[in-house]
Amino acid sequence: AHDSTRSAGGSSSGSATLLALDQVDMATGGDQGGSIRIPAAWSGVVGLKPTYGLVPYTGCFPAEITLDHVGPMARTVYDVALMLEVIAGYDNGLDPRQPANLTVPEYTSQLTGNLSGLRVGLLKEGFGNKSSEADVDRIVQAQAHRLTAAGATVEEVSIPIHYPDASHIYNVINEGVLETMVKGNGLGVGWKGFYPTSMLDAVSKGYRTRANDMAPTGKFVVLLYDSLTSQYGNRYYAKGQNLSRTLTHAYNEALSRYDVLILPTVPYKATKLPNKDISISELCRMALSFGQMSNVCPFNVTGHPAITINAEFSQGLPIGMMIVGRHFDDATVLKVADAYEKIRDSKI
């Protein structure tokens, strides 16, 4: 939306672009590895990956059941909070990931701009990584410190497993995409929730009759994970799921000392779109580059709520700042994002 020669990010890029161009006021996005937050960051809008299970996934196309999230996107934090009030909540057992006693607060009423007593941890390992751009790191750190104007305390916190180990854990769990989305015709098995059979029929027919229409990068990922499964069974998927508990504990421990964590949504600014005559091998090399996902995908594994909000522009491109909170404490994540938005827009 800000530069037609550059990417708008992941698979919810349509939603993010329409928001940035003022074509819609609110949108939904799917987030299996950052696909709400990356497009929102690169388009300069607000996108929330809610706590795992807060918003029912009923009827949405799954990629990997343990990673799947769906959430709201908008131009303001208030609109995201308002939309969350509508789409969050218990779905009468159709999504078994949800606790039966799930309640939804009035998120919008908590957007006071007051962060007195709130502690913010700047996640050290989210900055200064192999793919990080200096201006992105500098802007996010500086903007996070502006939260002190709302009464928050801001200081650095270290979670060593965040980089690069968390991305490796995500990558092997993502092997489940092959079983669910491809071999399972978009639904897979072992799910106690609702099965939209008409969607399954359409996906199954598509794979049988038009598999060659899949994008080269999609074919590459299928072949990659099929090879991994063929040679090692599901050993690495299983190890990844086992390690996800270690990763979750690491974030939970930090969040027992801080109310939220802050880091760049994407370590670098929006990249140039590939040339139309790019080779398949180069496209596949790009598909293997998880740099843009390194800060976002860990929270798909752990299920913590994470919101991105535009911090500033650099070289004409938006820079996303991500705020991460405790499980089912999406209210605090929204509250911090809203307080920052008020500070940013009032030029305090």
Tab-separated table of C-alpha atoms in Angstrom, residues 39 41 206:
chain	number	residue	atom	x	y	z
A	39	PRO	CA	1.095	-7.983	6.570
A	41	ALA	CA	3.310	-4.478	10.060
A	206	GLY	CA	-8.709	-29.639	-6.192
